Coordinates of C-alpha atoms and ligand atoms in Angstrom, one line a residue:
M1 CA -7.4 101.4 -88.5
M2 CA -6.3 101.6 -84.9
D3 CA -5.2 98.6 -82.8
P4 CA -7.5 97.0 -80.5
K5 CA -6.7 98.0 -77.1
P6 CA -8.3 95.3 -74.9
S7 CA -5.9 95.7 -71.9
S8 CA -6.2 99.5 -71.6
R9 CA -9.9 99.3 -72.1
R10 CA -10.3 96.8 -69.4
E11 CA -8.3 99.0 -67.1
L12 CA -10.6 101.8 -68.0
L13 CA -13.7 99.9 -67.2
K14 CA -12.2 98.8 -63.9
G15 CA -11.2 102.1 -62.6
A16 CA -13.5 104.8 -61.7
A17 CA -13.9 105.7 -65.3
L18 CA -17.5 106.9 -65.4
A19 CA -16.5 110.4 -65.3
V20 CA -14.0 110.1 -68.2
G21 CA -15.3 111.2 -71.5
T22 CA -13.4 108.6 -73.5
V23 CA -15.5 105.5 -72.7
A24 CA -16.3 104.0 -76.1
A25 CA -19.8 103.7 -77.4
G26 CA -20.9 100.0 -76.8
A27 CA -18.9 99.8 -73.5
S28 CA -21.5 98.9 -70.8
V29 CA -20.3 100.7 -67.7
S30 CA -23.5 100.5 -65.6
K31 CA -26.0 97.8 -64.6
I32 CA -28.7 99.5 -66.8
A33 CA -28.4 98.5 -70.5
F34 CA -28.8 101.3 -73.0
A35 CA -30.9 100.9 -76.1
Q36 CA -29.0 99.1 -78.9
T37 CA -25.8 98.9 -76.7
P38 CA -26.8 95.7 -74.5
A39 CA -24.5 94.6 -71.8
S40 CA -21.5 93.1 -73.2
G41 CA -18.1 92.1 -71.7
P42 CA -14.8 93.1 -73.0
A43 CA -14.7 90.0 -75.2
T44 CA -17.4 91.4 -77.6
A45 CA -16.8 95.1 -77.0
P46 CA -15.3 97.0 -79.9
P47 CA -11.8 98.4 -79.5
S48 CA -11.9 101.8 -78.1
Y49 CA -9.7 104.8 -79.3
A50 CA -6.9 105.8 -76.9
A51 CA -6.7 109.5 -76.2
N52 CA -5.7 111.5 -79.4
E53 CA -6.0 108.3 -81.5
A54 CA -9.0 109.2 -83.6
P55 CA -7.9 110.5 -86.9
M56 CA -8.4 114.4 -87.4
V57 CA -9.9 115.8 -90.7
A58 CA -9.6 119.3 -91.8
A59 CA -13.0 120.8 -92.4
S60 CA -13.8 121.8 -96.0
D61 CA -15.4 124.8 -97.0
D62 CA -18.7 123.0 -97.4
V63 CA -18.3 121.5 -94.0
I64 CA -17.8 124.9 -92.6
A65 CA -20.6 126.6 -94.5
Y66 CA -23.5 124.1 -94.0
G67 CA -22.0 120.9 -92.4
V68 CA -22.4 117.2 -93.3
R69 CA -23.1 114.2 -91.3
S70 CA -20.3 111.7 -90.3
H71 CA -19.4 109.4 -93.2
Y72 CA -20.0 106.6 -90.8
V73 CA -23.7 107.5 -90.8
T74 CA -25.2 106.2 -94.0
S75 CA -29.0 106.0 -93.3
K76 CA -30.9 107.1 -96.3
R77 CA -34.4 107.4 -98.0
I78 CA -35.5 104.6 -100.4
P79 CA -38.4 104.4 -102.8
A80 CA -41.5 103.1 -101.1
L81 CA -42.0 99.4 -101.5
G82 CA -43.6 98.5 -105.0
R83 CA -43.3 102.2 -106.2
P84 CA -40.1 102.8 -108.2
S85 CA -39.4 106.5 -107.9
P86 CA -39.5 108.0 -110.4
D87 CA -41.4 105.2 -112.2
D88 CA -41.2 104.6 -116.0
F89 CA -43.6 107.4 -116.9
G90 CA -41.9 109.9 -114.5
L91 CA -45.3 110.2 -112.7
E92 CA -44.8 108.3 -109.4
F93 CA -42.4 109.6 -106.7
H94 CA -42.6 108.3 -103.2
V95 CA -39.5 108.1 -101.1
A96 CA -39.8 106.6 -97.6
T97 CA -37.8 107.8 -94.4
P98 CA -35.5 105.4 -92.6
L99 CA -37.6 105.1 -89.3
Q100 CA -35.6 102.2 -88.2
D101 CA -32.6 104.6 -87.6
S102 CA -34.6 107.4 -86.1
V103 CA -34.1 108.9 -82.7
G104 CA -36.3 111.4 -81.0
T105 CA -39.3 112.8 -82.9
I106 CA -38.0 115.0 -85.6
Q107 CA -36.9 113.8 -88.9
A108 CA -33.9 115.4 -90.3
S109 CA -35.2 117.7 -93.3
S110 CA -32.9 115.7 -95.7
L111 CA -34.5 112.5 -94.6
H112 CA -38.2 113.6 -94.4
Y113 CA -40.3 111.2 -96.8
A114 CA -41.2 113.0 -100.1
A115 CA -44.3 112.4 -102.2
T116 CA -45.6 113.9 -105.3
T117 CA -48.8 112.5 -106.8
K118 CA -48.3 113.6 -110.3
G119 CA -44.8 114.0 -111.2
S120 CA -41.1 113.3 -110.3
F121 CA -40.1 116.8 -111.4
I122 CA -40.4 119.5 -108.7
P123 CA -40.8 123.3 -109.4
D124 CA -37.6 125.3 -109.0
I125 CA -39.1 128.5 -107.6
D126 CA -37.4 131.8 -107.0
P127 CA -38.8 133.0 -103.7
A128 CA -38.6 136.7 -104.8
R129 CA -41.0 135.9 -107.7
H130 CA -43.4 133.6 -105.8
T131 CA -46.8 134.8 -104.7
L132 CA -49.9 133.5 -102.9
M133 CA -53.2 134.6 -104.1
I134 CA -56.2 134.4 -101.9
D135 CA -59.6 135.1 -103.6
G136 CA -63.2 133.6 -104.0
L137 CA -65.5 134.3 -101.3
V138 CA -63.5 137.1 -99.6
G139 CA -64.1 140.8 -99.2
R140 CA -60.6 141.9 -100.1
P141 CA -58.9 139.4 -102.5
R142 CA -55.0 139.7 -102.1
I143 CA -51.7 138.6 -103.6
F144 CA -49.1 138.0 -101.0
T145 CA -45.4 137.9 -101.7
M146 CA -43.1 135.8 -99.4
A147 CA -42.1 139.2 -97.7
D148 CA -45.7 140.0 -97.1
L149 CA -46.3 136.6 -95.5
K150 CA -43.3 137.0 -93.2
R151 CA -44.8 140.3 -91.8
F152 CA -47.8 138.5 -90.2
P153 CA -47.4 136.9 -86.7
S154 CA -45.8 133.5 -87.1
V155 CA -46.6 130.2 -85.4
T156 CA -44.1 127.3 -85.0
Q157 CA -45.6 123.8 -84.4
F158 CA -44.4 120.2 -84.6
H159 CA -46.6 118.1 -87.0
F160 CA -46.4 114.9 -88.7
I161 CA -47.4 114.4 -92.3
E162 CA -48.5 110.9 -93.4
C163 CA -49.3 109.7 -97.0
A164 CA -52.4 107.7 -97.4
G165 CA -50.2 105.3 -99.2
N166 CA -48.4 104.4 -95.9
N167 CA -50.2 101.0 -95.9
H168 CA -48.2 98.2 -94.0
S169 CA -48.7 94.7 -95.3
A170 CA -47.1 91.3 -95.0
A171 CA -44.6 92.2 -97.9
D172 CA -42.7 94.8 -95.9
R173 CA -39.2 93.7 -94.6
T174 CA -38.5 96.8 -92.7
V175 CA -40.3 99.6 -90.9
Q176 CA -38.9 101.9 -93.6
E177 CA -40.9 99.9 -96.2
S178 CA -43.9 99.5 -93.8
H179 CA -44.4 103.0 -92.2
G180 CA -41.8 105.2 -94.0
L181 CA -44.3 107.5 -95.6
T182 CA -44.7 109.6 -92.5
S183 CA -42.4 112.3 -91.0
N184 CA -42.5 114.8 -88.2
A185 CA -41.0 118.2 -88.4
E186 CA -41.1 121.7 -86.9
W187 CA -43.1 124.0 -89.1
T188 CA -43.0 127.8 -89.1
G189 CA -45.4 130.0 -91.0
V190 CA -48.6 132.1 -90.7
L191 CA -51.8 130.6 -89.7
L192 CA -54.2 130.3 -92.9
S193 CA -57.0 131.8 -90.6
T194 CA -54.7 135.0 -90.1
L195 CA -54.6 135.4 -93.9
L196 CA -58.3 134.6 -94.5
E197 CA -59.3 137.2 -91.8
E198 CA -57.0 139.7 -93.5
C199 CA -58.9 139.1 -96.7
G200 CA -62.3 139.5 -95.2
L201 CA -63.5 135.8 -95.4
Q202 CA -67.2 135.9 -96.1
H203 CA -69.8 133.8 -94.1
E204 CA -70.9 131.9 -97.2
A205 CA -67.6 130.2 -97.5
T206 CA -67.8 126.5 -96.4
W207 CA -64.8 125.1 -98.3
F208 CA -61.4 126.2 -99.6
V209 CA -59.4 125.0 -102.4
A210 CA -55.6 125.0 -102.2
E211 CA -53.4 124.9 -105.4
G212 CA -49.8 124.2 -105.9
A213 CA -47.5 125.7 -108.6
E214 CA -46.8 122.6 -110.6
E215 CA -48.6 121.7 -113.9
V216 CA -51.3 119.5 -112.1
K217 CA -51.5 121.9 -109.2
G218 CA -51.9 119.2 -106.4
A219 CA -55.2 121.0 -105.6
S220 CA -57.5 119.8 -102.9
T221 CA -60.7 120.9 -101.3
M222 CA -61.0 121.2 -97.5
P223 CA -63.5 122.5 -95.0
I224 CA -63.2 126.0 -94.1
N225 CA -63.5 125.0 -90.5
K226 CA -60.3 123.5 -90.7
A227 CA -58.7 126.5 -92.3
M228 CA -60.0 128.6 -89.3
T229 CA -58.6 126.0 -86.8
D230 CA -54.9 125.2 -87.3
V231 CA -53.9 125.1 -90.9
I232 CA -50.4 126.7 -91.4
V233 CA -49.1 128.5 -94.5
A234 CA -45.6 127.2 -93.8
Y235 CA -42.4 128.6 -95.2
G236 CA -40.0 127.2 -92.4
M237 CA -39.0 123.7 -91.5
N238 CA -36.7 122.6 -88.8
G239 CA -35.0 125.9 -88.4
E240 CA -34.5 126.8 -92.1
P241 CA -36.5 127.5 -95.3
L242 CA -38.5 124.5 -96.7
R243 CA -36.6 122.2 -98.8
P244 CA -37.6 122.2 -102.6
Q245 CA -39.1 118.6 -102.2
Q246 CA -41.1 119.8 -99.3
G247 CA -42.7 122.7 -101.2
F248 CA -40.2 125.6 -101.2
P249 CA -40.9 128.5 -100.8
V250 CA -44.3 127.9 -99.1
R251 CA -46.8 125.0 -98.5
L252 CA -49.8 124.2 -96.5
I253 CA -49.7 122.1 -93.3
V254 CA -53.0 120.6 -92.5
P255 CA -52.4 118.9 -89.2
G256 CA -53.7 115.4 -88.9
F257 CA -55.3 115.3 -92.5
E258 CA -53.9 112.7 -95.0
G259 CA -50.7 113.9 -96.7
I260 CA -52.2 114.7 -99.9
F261 CA -53.9 117.9 -98.5
N262 CA -50.7 119.4 -97.4
T263 CA -50.3 121.3 -100.8
K264 CA -46.7 122.2 -101.6
W265 CA -45.4 125.0 -103.8
L266 CA -48.7 126.8 -102.6
R267 CA -49.7 129.5 -105.0
H268 CA -53.5 130.0 -104.7
I269 CA -56.2 129.6 -102.2
K270 CA -59.9 130.1 -103.1
A271 CA -62.9 130.3 -100.5
V272 CA -65.8 128.6 -102.0
D273 CA -69.3 127.5 -101.0
Q274 CA -69.3 124.0 -102.8
Y275 CA -66.8 121.0 -102.7
Q276 CA -64.7 121.3 -105.8
L277 CA -63.4 118.1 -107.6
N278 CA -59.7 118.4 -108.3
M279 CA -57.0 116.1 -109.9
N280 CA -56.5 114.7 -106.5
D281 CA -60.0 113.2 -106.4
F282 CA -59.4 110.9 -109.2
G283 CA -57.6 107.5 -108.8
H284 CA -55.6 108.3 -105.7
L285 CA -58.4 108.3 -103.1
Q286 CA -62.1 107.9 -103.0
R287 CA -63.4 111.3 -102.1
S288 CA -66.8 112.7 -101.2
P289 CA -67.9 116.0 -99.5
V290 CA -69.3 113.7 -96.6
N291 CA -66.0 112.2 -96.0
A292 CA -64.2 115.5 -96.4
A293 CA -66.5 117.2 -93.9
L294 CA -65.4 114.3 -91.3
G295 CA -61.9 115.4 -91.8
Y296 CA -59.8 112.7 -93.5
Q297 CA -58.1 112.1 -90.2
I298 CA -55.1 110.0 -89.9
G299 CA -54.6 107.5 -87.0
P300 CA -54.3 106.9 -84.1
K301 CA -51.3 104.9 -85.1
S302 CA -48.0 103.7 -83.7
V303 CA -45.1 101.5 -84.7
I304 CA -42.0 100.1 -83.0
T305 CA -38.9 101.2 -84.8
Y306 CA -36.6 99.2 -82.6
P307 CA -36.4 96.4 -82.6
S308 CA -38.0 96.2 -86.1
G309 CA -37.8 94.2 -89.3
G310 CA -34.2 93.5 -90.5
Q311 CA -32.6 94.3 -87.2
K312 CA -31.3 91.8 -84.8
L313 CA -30.9 91.5 -81.0
P314 CA -27.3 90.3 -80.3
E315 CA -28.0 88.4 -77.1
P316 CA -30.7 88.0 -74.4
G317 CA -31.0 90.8 -71.9
W318 CA -32.2 94.3 -71.5
Y319 CA -33.4 96.5 -74.4
E320 CA -35.5 99.5 -74.8
I321 CA -38.3 98.8 -77.2
T322 CA -38.9 102.3 -78.8
G323 CA -41.1 103.6 -81.6
L324 CA -43.3 106.5 -82.7
A325 CA -47.0 107.1 -82.0
W326 CA -49.2 109.9 -83.7
S327 CA -52.8 110.7 -84.3
G328 CA -54.8 113.2 -86.5
G329 CA -57.2 113.3 -83.6
G330 CA -54.9 115.2 -81.2
A331 CA -52.0 114.6 -79.1
V332 CA -51.0 111.1 -78.1
R333 CA -52.2 110.2 -74.6
K334 CA -50.9 106.7 -74.1
V335 CA -48.8 104.0 -75.7
E336 CA -49.0 100.3 -74.6
V337 CA -46.5 97.7 -75.6
S338 CA -47.0 94.0 -75.8
T339 CA -44.2 91.4 -75.8
D340 CA -46.6 88.4 -76.1
D341 CA -48.6 89.1 -79.1
G342 CA -51.3 91.0 -77.5
R343 CA -52.2 88.8 -74.5
S344 CA -50.9 91.4 -72.0
W345 CA -50.1 95.1 -72.4
K346 CA -47.8 97.4 -70.5
D347 CA -47.7 101.3 -70.5
A348 CA -44.7 102.6 -72.4
K349 CA -42.9 105.7 -71.3
L350 CA -43.6 108.8 -73.5
K351 CA -40.5 110.9 -74.2
G352 CA -41.0 114.6 -73.8
T353 CA -44.2 116.4 -74.2
P354 CA -46.8 114.9 -76.7
H355 CA -47.9 117.7 -79.1
P356 CA -51.2 117.7 -81.1
M357 CA -50.9 115.8 -84.4
A358 CA -47.2 115.2 -83.9
H359 CA -45.0 112.1 -83.6
T360 CA -44.4 111.2 -80.1
R361 CA -41.6 108.7 -79.1
F362 CA -42.3 106.0 -76.6
G363 CA -39.9 103.5 -74.9
Y364 CA -40.4 100.4 -72.9
M365 CA -37.6 98.5 -71.1
W366 CA -37.7 94.8 -71.9
N367 CA -35.5 91.9 -70.7
W368 CA -35.5 89.5 -73.6
D369 CA -35.3 85.9 -72.5
G370 CA -34.1 84.6 -75.8
G371 CA -37.4 83.0 -76.7
E372 CA -39.7 83.7 -79.6
H373 CA -41.9 86.7 -79.1
V374 CA -44.3 88.8 -81.2
I375 CA -44.0 92.5 -80.1
L376 CA -46.8 95.1 -80.6
S377 CA -47.5 98.7 -79.9
R378 CA -50.9 100.4 -79.6
T379 CA -51.7 104.1 -78.8
T380 CA -54.7 106.0 -77.6
D381 CA -55.1 109.6 -78.4
A382 CA -56.4 112.7 -76.7
I383 CA -59.9 112.1 -77.8
G384 CA -59.8 108.5 -76.6
Q385 CA -59.4 106.9 -79.9
V386 CA -57.6 103.4 -79.6
Q387 CA -55.5 102.2 -82.4
P388 CA -57.3 99.1 -83.8
T389 CA -56.3 95.5 -84.8
R390 CA -56.8 94.3 -88.3
E391 CA -59.5 92.0 -87.0
E392 CA -61.4 95.0 -85.7
V393 CA -61.0 96.9 -88.9
A394 CA -62.4 94.0 -90.9
K395 CA -65.3 93.7 -88.5
A396 CA -66.1 97.4 -88.8
L397 CA -66.1 97.1 -92.6
G398 CA -68.4 94.1 -92.4
V399 CA -65.9 91.7 -94.3
P400 CA -64.7 88.4 -93.0
Y401 CA -61.3 88.5 -91.5
T402 CA -58.6 86.2 -92.9
P403 CA -54.7 86.6 -92.3
K404 CA -54.4 87.8 -95.9
F405 CA -57.0 90.8 -95.2
R406 CA -55.7 94.0 -96.6
V407 CA -56.8 97.1 -94.9
P408 CA -58.2 99.4 -97.6
G409 CA -57.3 103.2 -97.7
T410 CA -55.4 104.6 -94.7
N411 CA -54.2 101.7 -92.4
N412 CA -53.6 102.5 -88.8
T413 CA -53.7 99.0 -87.5
I414 CA -51.3 97.4 -85.0
M415 CA -48.1 96.3 -86.5
P416 CA -46.4 93.1 -85.2
W417 CA -42.7 92.3 -85.2
R418 CA -41.5 88.7 -84.7
I419 CA -38.5 88.1 -82.7
A420 CA -36.8 84.6 -83.4
R421 CA -34.5 82.7 -81.0
D422 CA -31.5 83.9 -82.9
G423 CA -32.7 87.5 -82.1
S424 CA -33.6 88.4 -85.8
V425 CA -36.7 90.4 -86.3
T426 CA -39.1 90.0 -89.2
N427 CA -42.6 91.2 -90.2
G428 CA -45.1 89.6 -87.9
L429 CA -47.8 89.7 -90.6
A430 CA -45.8 87.6 -92.9
Ligands
MTE501 N1 -48.5 120.7 -105.0 C1 -48.3 119.4 -104.5 N2 -48.6 119.2 -103.3 C2 -48.5 118.0 -102.6 C3 -48.3 116.9 -103.6 C4 -48.1 117.1 -105.0 O1 -47.7 116.2 -105.7 N3 -48.1 118.4 -105.4 N4 -48.2 115.6 -103.0 C5 -49.1 115.5 -101.8 C6 -48.8 114.1 -101.1 S1 -49.6 112.8 -101.9 C7 -48.3 114.0 -99.9 S2 -48.3 112.6 -99.0 C8 -47.6 115.1 -99.2 C9 -46.1 114.8 -98.9 O2 -45.5 115.8 -98.4 P1 -43.9 115.7 -98.3 O3 -43.3 115.3 -99.6 O4 -43.3 117.0 -97.7 O5 -43.5 114.5 -97.3 O6 -47.5 116.3 -100.0 C10 -48.8 116.5 -100.7 N5 -48.8 117.8 -101.4
MO502 MO1 -49.5 111.1 -100.5

């Protein structure tokens, strides 16, 4: 370890040091506090490296070929709360993304949440042997190779996926446990509408069934309208091929629909004129053609990722409250933040351009006074839907509201985080 260099560091800060690239992370050199690096005097600041002091490491072949993150960065996925993954029967597999550590809007592919409904094993598919068959109510049924798919015009879009099991409750300690079954990525592929037109989709087709390659097929029935709107047959993710857990070599992206519809290891699409029951219709969700026609839409939903459960504000002062907002109804239009448990709301700043059915990061500068606070976020989407409270959901369902009320099915209600006087952050539902 290097020696602390408080004197040289103080000098650095005293001088016109802003232009110097060696100012340590954590050194507060301006009046405006940065997120997670609040104003702190030299007494609490970490020792900074002197020039040429940081150890140098030779890059291994692996580092040269593909790259690895800093060994100081240890953020990782964990099994979703109450869902050992894989479980004793090897059936369940739900690993949650570390949202508390996320910055920006894209999840690193290695940290994208992963869910399989019926098995912890995943297909190991040779892309040279993989095909996608499109048949049913089409004039020209076809079998596409991966090479065929890549000859069609491609689209590249940001979209989130969220598992219907992403249901926050009083038991969750961190935002990874409460909201970690959603992730956002850049997806590249060919529009399903392009392929269906190529195959001569017939007018009688009202639904389509998508099947994956594994034993239980992960099949779902979806409205043909959705297929003709924005569904992507995706082979690319964040600038490289899909990862095996994300459906390599090809999957469906069904923007804004519950995660289960985003069929991975996609091998078959059939155009049909009736809703077809599949494995996915049993147990996991209550399913009906009426619900399906309405679209199984996620959200609007948002959550504060900093400060969130398990984190701690070191001292009173300025912080950026930041988090993610998304909706199956379209782009995020607005995010509001409350620091007084919903008595008053302030507009947060949206970072970058909100994309339809994609995570959008928001930020709100807040001067914490050292008192107890419950902080909330709430989003409004492009079609005017507002993220509800738990009380509002209970009322809409016609059930009496109690603090123990558990939102059934997809839960897009407002998430509270409680900040105690010592700066520690805990679940506001607990
Ligand atoms: N073929 C297949 N597709 C599947 C599944 C599956 O088990 N098999 N799981 C679904 C579920 S429940 C979800 S939430 C999403 C998760 O996508 P991800 O693992 O890329 O995050 O994939 C869906 N697609
Ligand atoms: Mo899921």
